[in-house]
Coordinates of C-alpha atoms and ligand atoms in Angstrom, one line a residue:
M1 CA -18.7 10.9 3.6
R2 CA -19.5 7.2 3.6
I3 CA -16.6 5.4 2.1
L4 CA -16.4 1.8 0.7
V5 CA -12.9 0.5 1.3
T6 CA -12.1 -2.7 -0.6
G7 CA -9.2 -4.6 1.0
G8 CA -9.8 -2.6 4.1
A9 CA -8.6 -5.4 6.5
G10 CA -5.1 -5.4 4.9
Y11 CA -2.0 -3.5 5.9
I12 CA -2.6 -0.1 4.2
G13 CA -6.3 -0.5 4.2
S14 CA -6.6 -0.9 8.0
H15 CA -4.5 2.2 8.6
T16 CA -6.6 4.1 6.1
C17 CA -9.8 3.0 7.8
L18 CA -8.5 4.4 11.0
E19 CA -7.6 7.7 9.4
L20 CA -11.0 7.9 7.7
L21 CA -12.8 7.4 11.0
N22 CA -10.6 9.9 12.8
S23 CA -11.4 12.4 10.1
G24 CA -15.2 12.0 10.6
H25 CA -16.0 9.7 7.7
Q26 CA -18.0 6.4 7.9
V27 CA -16.4 3.2 6.7
V28 CA -17.7 0.1 5.0
V29 CA -15.1 -2.6 4.3
V30 CA -15.3 -5.4 1.7
D31 CA -12.5 -7.9 2.0
N32 CA -12.2 -11.6 1.3
L33 CA -9.6 -12.0 4.0
S34 CA -7.3 -13.8 1.6
N35 CA -4.3 -11.9 3.0
S36 CA -5.6 -10.4 6.2
S37 CA -7.4 -10.9 9.5
V38 CA -10.6 -9.4 10.7
E39 CA -8.7 -8.8 13.9
A40 CA -7.2 -5.7 12.2
L41 CA -10.6 -4.1 11.9
K42 CA -11.5 -4.9 15.5
R43 CA -8.4 -3.1 16.6
V44 CA -9.2 -0.1 14.4
E45 CA -12.7 0.0 16.1
Q46 CA -10.9 -0.3 19.5
L47 CA -8.6 2.6 18.6
T48 CA -11.2 4.9 17.3
G49 CA -14.2 3.9 19.4
Q50 CA -16.2 3.7 16.2
S51 CA -17.7 0.9 14.3
I52 CA -16.9 -0.4 10.8
K53 CA -19.5 -2.2 8.6
F54 CA -17.7 -5.3 7.4
Y55 CA -18.6 -7.6 4.5
Q56 CA -16.5 -10.7 4.0
A57 CA -16.9 -10.9 0.2
D58 CA -14.8 -11.2 -2.9
I59 CA -14.8 -8.2 -5.2
R60 CA -14.9 -10.5 -8.2
D61 CA -18.4 -11.6 -7.1
E62 CA -20.6 -9.1 -9.0
K63 CA -23.8 -10.1 -7.2
A64 CA -22.3 -9.7 -3.8
L65 CA -20.7 -6.4 -4.7
S66 CA -23.9 -5.0 -6.2
A67 CA -25.9 -6.0 -3.1
I68 CA -23.4 -4.2 -0.9
F69 CA -23.6 -1.0 -3.0
A70 CA -27.4 -1.2 -3.0
A71 CA -27.4 -1.6 0.8
E72 CA -24.7 0.9 1.8
K73 CA -25.3 4.0 -0.4
V74 CA -21.6 5.1 -0.3
D75 CA -20.3 8.4 -1.6
A76 CA -16.9 7.1 -2.8
V77 CA -14.6 4.0 -3.0
I78 CA -11.0 3.5 -2.0
H79 CA -9.8 0.4 -3.7
F80 CA -7.0 -1.5 -2.1
A81 CA -8.1 -5.1 -2.7
G82 CA -5.7 -7.0 -4.9
S83 CA -2.5 -9.1 -4.9
K84 CA 0.9 -7.5 -4.6
A85 CA 3.8 -9.9 -4.8
V86 CA 6.0 -9.3 -7.8
G87 CA 7.5 -12.8 -7.9
E88 CA 4.1 -14.5 -7.5
S89 CA 2.8 -12.4 -10.4
V90 CA 5.5 -13.8 -12.7
A91 CA 4.5 -17.3 -11.7
K92 CA 0.7 -16.6 -11.8
P93 CA 0.1 -13.8 -14.3
L94 CA -3.5 -14.9 -15.2
F95 CA -4.4 -14.7 -11.5
Y96 CA -2.9 -11.2 -11.2
Y97 CA -4.8 -10.0 -14.3
E98 CA -8.0 -11.5 -12.9
N99 CA -7.7 -10.3 -9.3
N100 CA -6.2 -6.9 -10.0
V101 CA -7.4 -5.9 -13.5
S102 CA -10.7 -7.7 -14.2
A103 CA -11.8 -7.2 -10.6
S104 CA -11.1 -3.5 -10.8
G105 CA -13.1 -3.2 -14.0
L106 CA -16.0 -5.0 -12.4
L107 CA -15.8 -2.7 -9.4
M108 CA -16.0 0.4 -11.7
Q109 CA -19.0 -1.1 -13.6
V110 CA -20.9 -1.7 -10.3
M111 CA -20.0 1.8 -9.1
L112 CA -21.5 3.3 -12.2
Q113 CA -24.6 1.1 -11.8
H114 CA -25.1 2.6 -8.4
Q115 CA -24.1 6.2 -9.3
V116 CA -20.9 6.2 -7.2
K117 CA -18.5 8.3 -9.1
T118 CA -15.4 8.9 -7.0
L119 CA -12.6 6.2 -7.0
V120 CA -9.2 6.3 -5.3
F121 CA -7.0 3.5 -6.5
S122 CA -3.8 1.9 -4.9
S123 CA -1.2 2.0 -7.7
S124 CA 2.5 1.5 -7.3
A125 CA 5.7 3.3 -8.1
T126 CA 6.6 0.1 -9.8
V127 CA 4.7 1.3 -12.9
Y128 CA 7.7 3.5 -13.7
G129 CA 10.0 0.5 -14.1
E130 CA 13.7 1.5 -14.3
P131 CA 13.6 5.3 -14.2
V132 CA 16.0 7.6 -16.2
S133 CA 16.7 9.2 -12.8
S134 CA 15.4 9.9 -9.3
P135 CA 13.4 11.7 -8.0
I136 CA 10.7 10.3 -10.2
R137 CA 7.9 12.6 -11.3
E138 CA 4.4 11.6 -12.4
D139 CA 5.1 12.6 -16.0
F140 CA 8.1 10.2 -16.3
A141 CA 7.6 7.4 -18.8
V142 CA 5.9 4.2 -17.4
H143 CA 7.2 0.8 -18.4
P144 CA 6.5 -1.7 -15.6
E145 CA 8.6 -4.9 -15.6
S146 CA 6.4 -7.5 -14.0
P147 CA 2.8 -8.7 -14.5
Y148 CA 2.1 -7.1 -11.1
G149 CA 3.3 -3.7 -12.3
R150 CA 1.5 -4.1 -15.6
S151 CA -1.7 -4.9 -13.8
K152 CA -1.5 -1.6 -11.9
L153 CA -0.8 0.3 -15.1
M154 CA -3.7 -1.4 -16.9
V155 CA -6.1 -0.4 -14.1
E156 CA -4.9 3.2 -14.4
Q157 CA -5.5 3.0 -18.2
I158 CA -9.1 1.8 -17.6
M159 CA -9.7 4.6 -15.2
S160 CA -8.3 7.1 -17.7
D161 CA -10.6 5.8 -20.4
L162 CA -13.6 5.7 -18.1
V163 CA -13.4 9.5 -17.4
V164 CA -13.6 10.2 -21.1
A165 CA -16.8 8.2 -21.4
Q166 CA -18.1 9.4 -18.0
P167 CA -17.1 13.0 -17.7
D168 CA -18.4 13.4 -14.2
F169 CA -16.3 10.5 -12.8
S170 CA -13.4 11.3 -10.5
A171 CA -10.6 8.7 -10.7
I172 CA -7.5 9.2 -8.6
S173 CA -4.5 6.9 -8.8
L174 CA -2.0 7.0 -6.0
R175 CA 1.4 5.6 -6.8
Y176 CA 3.0 4.5 -3.5
F177 CA 6.7 4.2 -3.0
N178 CA 7.7 1.9 -0.1
P179 CA 5.1 1.8 2.7
V180 CA 6.6 0.8 6.1
G181 CA 5.8 1.3 9.8
A182 CA 2.7 0.9 11.8
H183 CA 0.2 2.9 13.8
E184 CA 2.0 4.4 16.9
S185 CA -0.2 2.3 19.2
G186 CA 1.5 -0.8 17.9
L187 CA -2.0 -2.4 17.6
I188 CA -2.1 -2.6 13.9
G189 CA 0.7 -3.2 11.4
E190 CA 2.0 -5.3 8.6
D191 CA 1.5 -9.1 9.0
P192 CA 3.0 -10.9 6.0
N193 CA 2.3 -14.5 5.3
G194 CA 5.4 -16.8 5.2
I195 CA 8.9 -15.4 4.6
P196 CA 8.7 -11.7 4.0
N197 CA 9.8 -10.4 0.6
N198 CA 10.2 -6.8 1.7
L199 CA 13.0 -5.2 3.7
M200 CA 11.2 -3.8 6.8
P201 CA 9.1 -6.9 7.7
F202 CA 12.2 -9.0 7.2
I203 CA 14.2 -6.8 9.6
N204 CA 11.3 -6.9 12.0
Q205 CA 11.5 -10.7 12.1
V206 CA 15.3 -10.6 12.6
A207 CA 14.9 -8.1 15.5
I208 CA 12.3 -10.4 17.2
G209 CA 14.4 -13.5 16.7
R210 CA 12.2 -15.2 14.1
R211 CA 15.0 -15.1 11.5
P212 CA 18.8 -15.4 12.2
Y213 CA 20.0 -12.6 9.8
L214 CA 19.0 -10.3 7.0
S215 CA 20.4 -11.0 3.5
V216 CA 21.5 -7.6 2.0
F217 CA 20.8 -8.1 -1.7
G218 CA 23.9 -6.5 -3.2
D219 CA 26.5 -4.0 -1.9
D220 CA 28.0 -3.1 -5.2
Y221 CA 25.3 -0.7 -6.6
D222 CA 26.2 2.7 -7.7
T223 CA 24.9 4.3 -4.5
P224 CA 26.7 6.0 -1.6
D225 CA 27.2 2.7 0.4
G226 CA 26.6 0.3 -2.5
T227 CA 23.2 -1.0 -1.2
G228 CA 19.8 -0.3 -2.8
V229 CA 18.1 3.1 -2.1
R230 CA 14.4 3.4 -1.7
D231 CA 11.7 6.0 -0.7
Y232 CA 10.2 4.6 2.5
I233 CA 7.0 6.2 3.6
H234 CA 5.2 5.8 6.9
V235 CA 1.9 3.9 6.4
C236 CA 0.1 6.5 8.5
D237 CA 1.3 9.3 6.1
L238 CA 0.2 7.1 3.2
A239 CA -3.2 6.7 4.9
S240 CA -3.6 10.5 5.3
G241 CA -2.7 10.9 1.6
H242 CA -5.8 8.9 0.7
V243 CA -8.1 11.0 3.0
K244 CA -6.7 14.2 1.5
A245 CA -7.1 12.9 -2.1
L246 CA -10.7 11.9 -1.3
E247 CA -11.6 15.2 0.4
T248 CA -9.9 17.3 -2.2
L249 CA -11.0 15.5 -5.4
H250 CA -14.4 14.1 -4.5
Q251 CA -16.6 15.2 -7.4
N252 CA -13.6 16.8 -9.1
A253 CA -14.0 15.1 -12.5
G254 CA -11.1 13.6 -14.4
F255 CA -8.2 11.2 -14.0
H256 CA -5.6 12.3 -11.5
V257 CA -2.2 10.6 -10.7
F258 CA 0.0 11.4 -7.6
N259 CA 3.2 10.0 -6.2
L260 CA 3.0 9.3 -2.5
G261 CA 6.5 9.2 -1.1
T262 CA 8.8 11.3 1.0
G263 CA 11.2 12.3 -1.7
Q264 CA 14.1 11.0 0.5
G265 CA 16.2 8.0 -0.5
V266 CA 17.4 5.6 2.3
S267 CA 19.8 2.7 1.7
V268 CA 19.5 -0.8 3.1
L269 CA 22.4 -0.3 5.5
E270 CA 21.0 3.1 6.6
M271 CA 17.8 1.2 7.5
V272 CA 19.7 -1.5 9.4
D273 CA 21.7 1.2 11.3
A274 CA 18.5 3.1 12.2
Y275 CA 16.8 -0.1 13.4
R276 CA 19.8 -1.1 15.6
R277 CA 19.9 2.4 17.1
I278 CA 16.2 2.6 17.8
S279 CA 15.4 -0.9 18.9
G280 CA 18.7 -1.7 20.6
Q281 CA 18.5 -5.1 18.9
L282 CA 21.5 -6.6 17.1
I283 CA 20.4 -6.9 13.5
A284 CA 22.7 -9.4 12.0
Y285 CA 23.1 -9.3 8.2
Q286 CA 25.1 -10.9 5.5
V287 CA 25.8 -9.5 2.0
A288 CA 24.2 -11.7 -0.6
P289 CA 24.1 -11.5 -4.4
R290 CA 21.8 -8.8 -6.0
R291 CA 18.2 -9.8 -6.3
P292 CA 17.2 -10.2 -9.9
G293 CA 15.1 -7.2 -11.2
D294 CA 16.2 -4.8 -8.4
I295 CA 17.0 -1.2 -9.3
A296 CA 19.8 0.7 -7.5
C297 CA 18.0 3.8 -6.6
Y298 CA 14.3 4.6 -6.7
Y299 CA 12.7 7.6 -5.0
G300 CA 9.8 9.9 -5.8
D301 CA 9.1 13.6 -6.2
P302 CA 6.1 14.2 -4.0
S303 CA 5.6 17.9 -4.9
L304 CA 2.5 17.4 -7.1
A305 CA 0.6 15.9 -4.1
A306 CA 1.9 18.8 -1.9
E307 CA 0.6 21.4 -4.5
K308 CA -2.7 19.8 -5.4
L309 CA -3.7 17.9 -2.3
G310 CA -2.0 19.9 0.4
W311 CA -0.4 16.6 1.5
K312 CA 3.1 16.0 2.7
A313 CA 4.7 13.0 4.6
E314 CA 5.3 14.1 8.1
R315 CA 7.0 11.1 9.7
G316 CA 10.7 10.5 9.3
L317 CA 12.8 7.3 9.3
D318 CA 13.2 7.1 13.1
Q319 CA 9.4 7.1 13.5
M320 CA 9.0 4.5 10.8
V321 CA 11.4 2.2 12.6
A322 CA 10.2 2.9 16.1
D323 CA 6.6 2.2 15.1
S324 CA 7.5 -1.0 13.2
W325 CA 9.5 -2.3 16.1
K326 CA 6.7 -1.5 18.6
W327 CA 4.2 -3.4 16.4
Q328 CA 6.6 -6.4 16.1
K329 CA 7.3 -6.4 19.8
L330 CA 3.6 -6.3 20.8
N331 CA 2.6 -8.8 18.1
P332 CA 5.6 -11.2 17.6
H333 CA 3.4 -13.4 15.4
G334 CA 1.2 -10.8 13.9
Y335 CA -2.5 -11.2 14.1
T336 CA -2.5 -14.8 15.2
R337 CA -6.3 -15.2 14.8
R338 CA -6.6 -15.6 11.1
S339 CA -10.2 -16.1 9.9
Ligands
NAD401 P1 -2.6 -6.4 1.8 O1 -2.5 -7.7 1.1 O2 -2.3 -6.3 3.2 O3 -4.1 -5.9 1.5 C1 -4.9 -6.2 0.4 C2 -6.2 -6.7 0.9 O4 -7.1 -7.0 -0.2 C3 -6.1 -7.9 1.8 O5 -6.8 -7.7 3.0 C4 -6.8 -9.0 1.0 O6 -7.4 -10.0 1.9 C5 -7.8 -8.3 0.2 N1 -8.1 -8.9 -1.1 C6 -7.3 -9.4 -2.1 N2 -8.0 -9.8 -3.1 C7 -9.3 -9.6 -2.8 C8 -10.5 -9.8 -3.5 N3 -10.6 -10.4 -4.7 N4 -11.7 -9.5 -2.9 C9 -11.7 -8.9 -1.7 N5 -10.6 -8.7 -1.0 C10 -9.4 -9.0 -1.6 O7 -1.7 -5.4 0.9 P2 -1.4 -3.9 1.2 O8 0.1 -3.8 1.4 O9 -2.3 -3.3 2.2 O10 -1.7 -3.2 -0.2 C11 -2.9 -2.6 -0.6 C12 -2.9 -2.2 -2.0 O11 -1.8 -1.3 -2.2 C13 -2.7 -3.3 -3.0 O12 -3.5 -3.1 -4.1 C14 -1.2 -3.2 -3.4 O13 -1.0 -3.7 -4.7 C15 -1.0 -1.7 -3.3 N6 0.5 -1.4 -3.0 C16 1.1 -1.9 -1.9 C17 2.4 -1.6 -1.7 C18 3.2 -2.2 -0.6 O14 4.4 -2.2 -0.6 N7 2.5 -2.7 0.5 C19 3.1 -0.8 -2.6 C20 2.4 -0.3 -3.7 C21 1.1 -0.6 -3.9
UFG402 N1 16.3 -5.9 0.4 C1 17.3 -6.6 1.0 N2 17.0 -7.8 1.7 C2 15.7 -8.2 1.8 C3 14.7 -7.5 1.2 C4 15.0 -6.3 0.5 O1 18.5 -6.2 0.9 O2 15.5 -9.3 2.5 C5 16.6 -4.7 -0.3 C6 16.2 -4.7 -1.8 O3 17.2 -5.3 -2.6 C7 15.9 -3.2 -2.1 C8 15.4 -2.7 -0.8 O4 15.8 -3.6 0.2 O5 17.2 -2.6 -2.3 C9 13.9 -2.6 -0.7 O6 13.3 -3.9 -1.1 P1 11.8 -4.2 -0.9 O7 11.5 -5.6 -1.3 O8 11.4 -3.9 0.5 O9 11.0 -3.2 -1.8 P2 11.1 -2.9 -3.4 O10 11.5 -1.5 -3.6 O11 11.9 -4.0 -4.1 O12 9.6 -3.2 -3.9 C10 8.5 -2.6 -3.2 C11 7.2 -3.5 -3.3 C12 6.8 -3.5 -4.8 C13 6.6 -2.2 -5.3 C14 7.8 -1.3 -5.1 C15 7.7 0.1 -5.6 O13 7.5 -4.7 -2.9 O14 5.6 -4.2 -4.8 O15 8.2 -1.3 -3.8 O16 6.6 0.7 -4.9 F1 6.3 -2.3 -6.6

């Protein structure tokens, strides 16, 4: 298939482009490079020996988007483009509703104009909000607690309404738990701007000496060691989940939702221990107050994806850590050539 990947130069997008190419698909990327570097795509080309058609464009630009669809004759779209920082979404809600919700609506409109009827969307486990319990299943109640989370849920609702009006449209929403890790080559990985908000990129920067210590946000949660528990998933497993979803559900009408996680909870201190053991680096940390809005324990039930897509995460915690560390060591300052 020929796949249009919005946000394909970003962290998850670049790993998915690689997986698509390795699975025999062709890839067209649209990215405005607001949070990424074109260098990621060059490295995917280097790793696969195949080329990617790249358009530096904003998906909010209807004219540009329509011209790309007219020129590229794609079979399906994987939609990663958007903004993802929870805190920023609280400060700039209108921007999040524009860049995540309005832009997605526009994308679906342009898809219909060009008879492209398969869409895979990057949603987030954050749509569940505080769950009644973990593991979280897809049929649990959704009540996101930030503009970011609500923007993801709104896009899912648009997709679900669209398949009623367009019964031949296939809309797949993938709710990711906590993506971490990097391709095993260490050539592509996560390259956050500024001070990382998330645990793994922060530990990476402590390990490489860019930050003196990790703040562990709370050690008094009701969890086995008192620190927060999450469902970390290797980004390459996440990438293969997109390819499976696309190959299984292309032209399979309706709205489909799947959790992508491992089903295993890992605490902050377990992550620090694994990182110390695998990297051999001293990961200094200090216990700090709880981070507002954090939940004690959050992990998914991935059995629906196993049943319907034949997909399962294959990489464990040690590989997530080993690949993150390799990426960080080989690229201490990430992709330094930002465009
Ligand atoms: P990322 O920031 O690395 O990738 C997003 C890409 O979209 C970037 O390359 C950025 O330049 C591009 N982009 C943003 N707005 C655009 C626009 N208007 N037009 C064109 N390109 C635009 O983020 P990521 O971690 O790869 O996340 C990808 C998707 O997955 C996002 O939608 C995010 O909300 C979702 N998600 C991420 C996580 C996570 O923890 N990383 C968890 C759940 C869901
Ligand atoms: N943590 C620390 N110190 C840090 C960073 C994080 O102790 O410097 C802890 C947090 O308190 C939490 C755990 O590490 O217990 C994971 O935190 P992350 O920020 O890495 O991830 P979250 O689960 O808070 O949030 C992530 C994404 C959200 C997404 C959510 C669910 O950032 O966008 O997963 O998919 F919505």
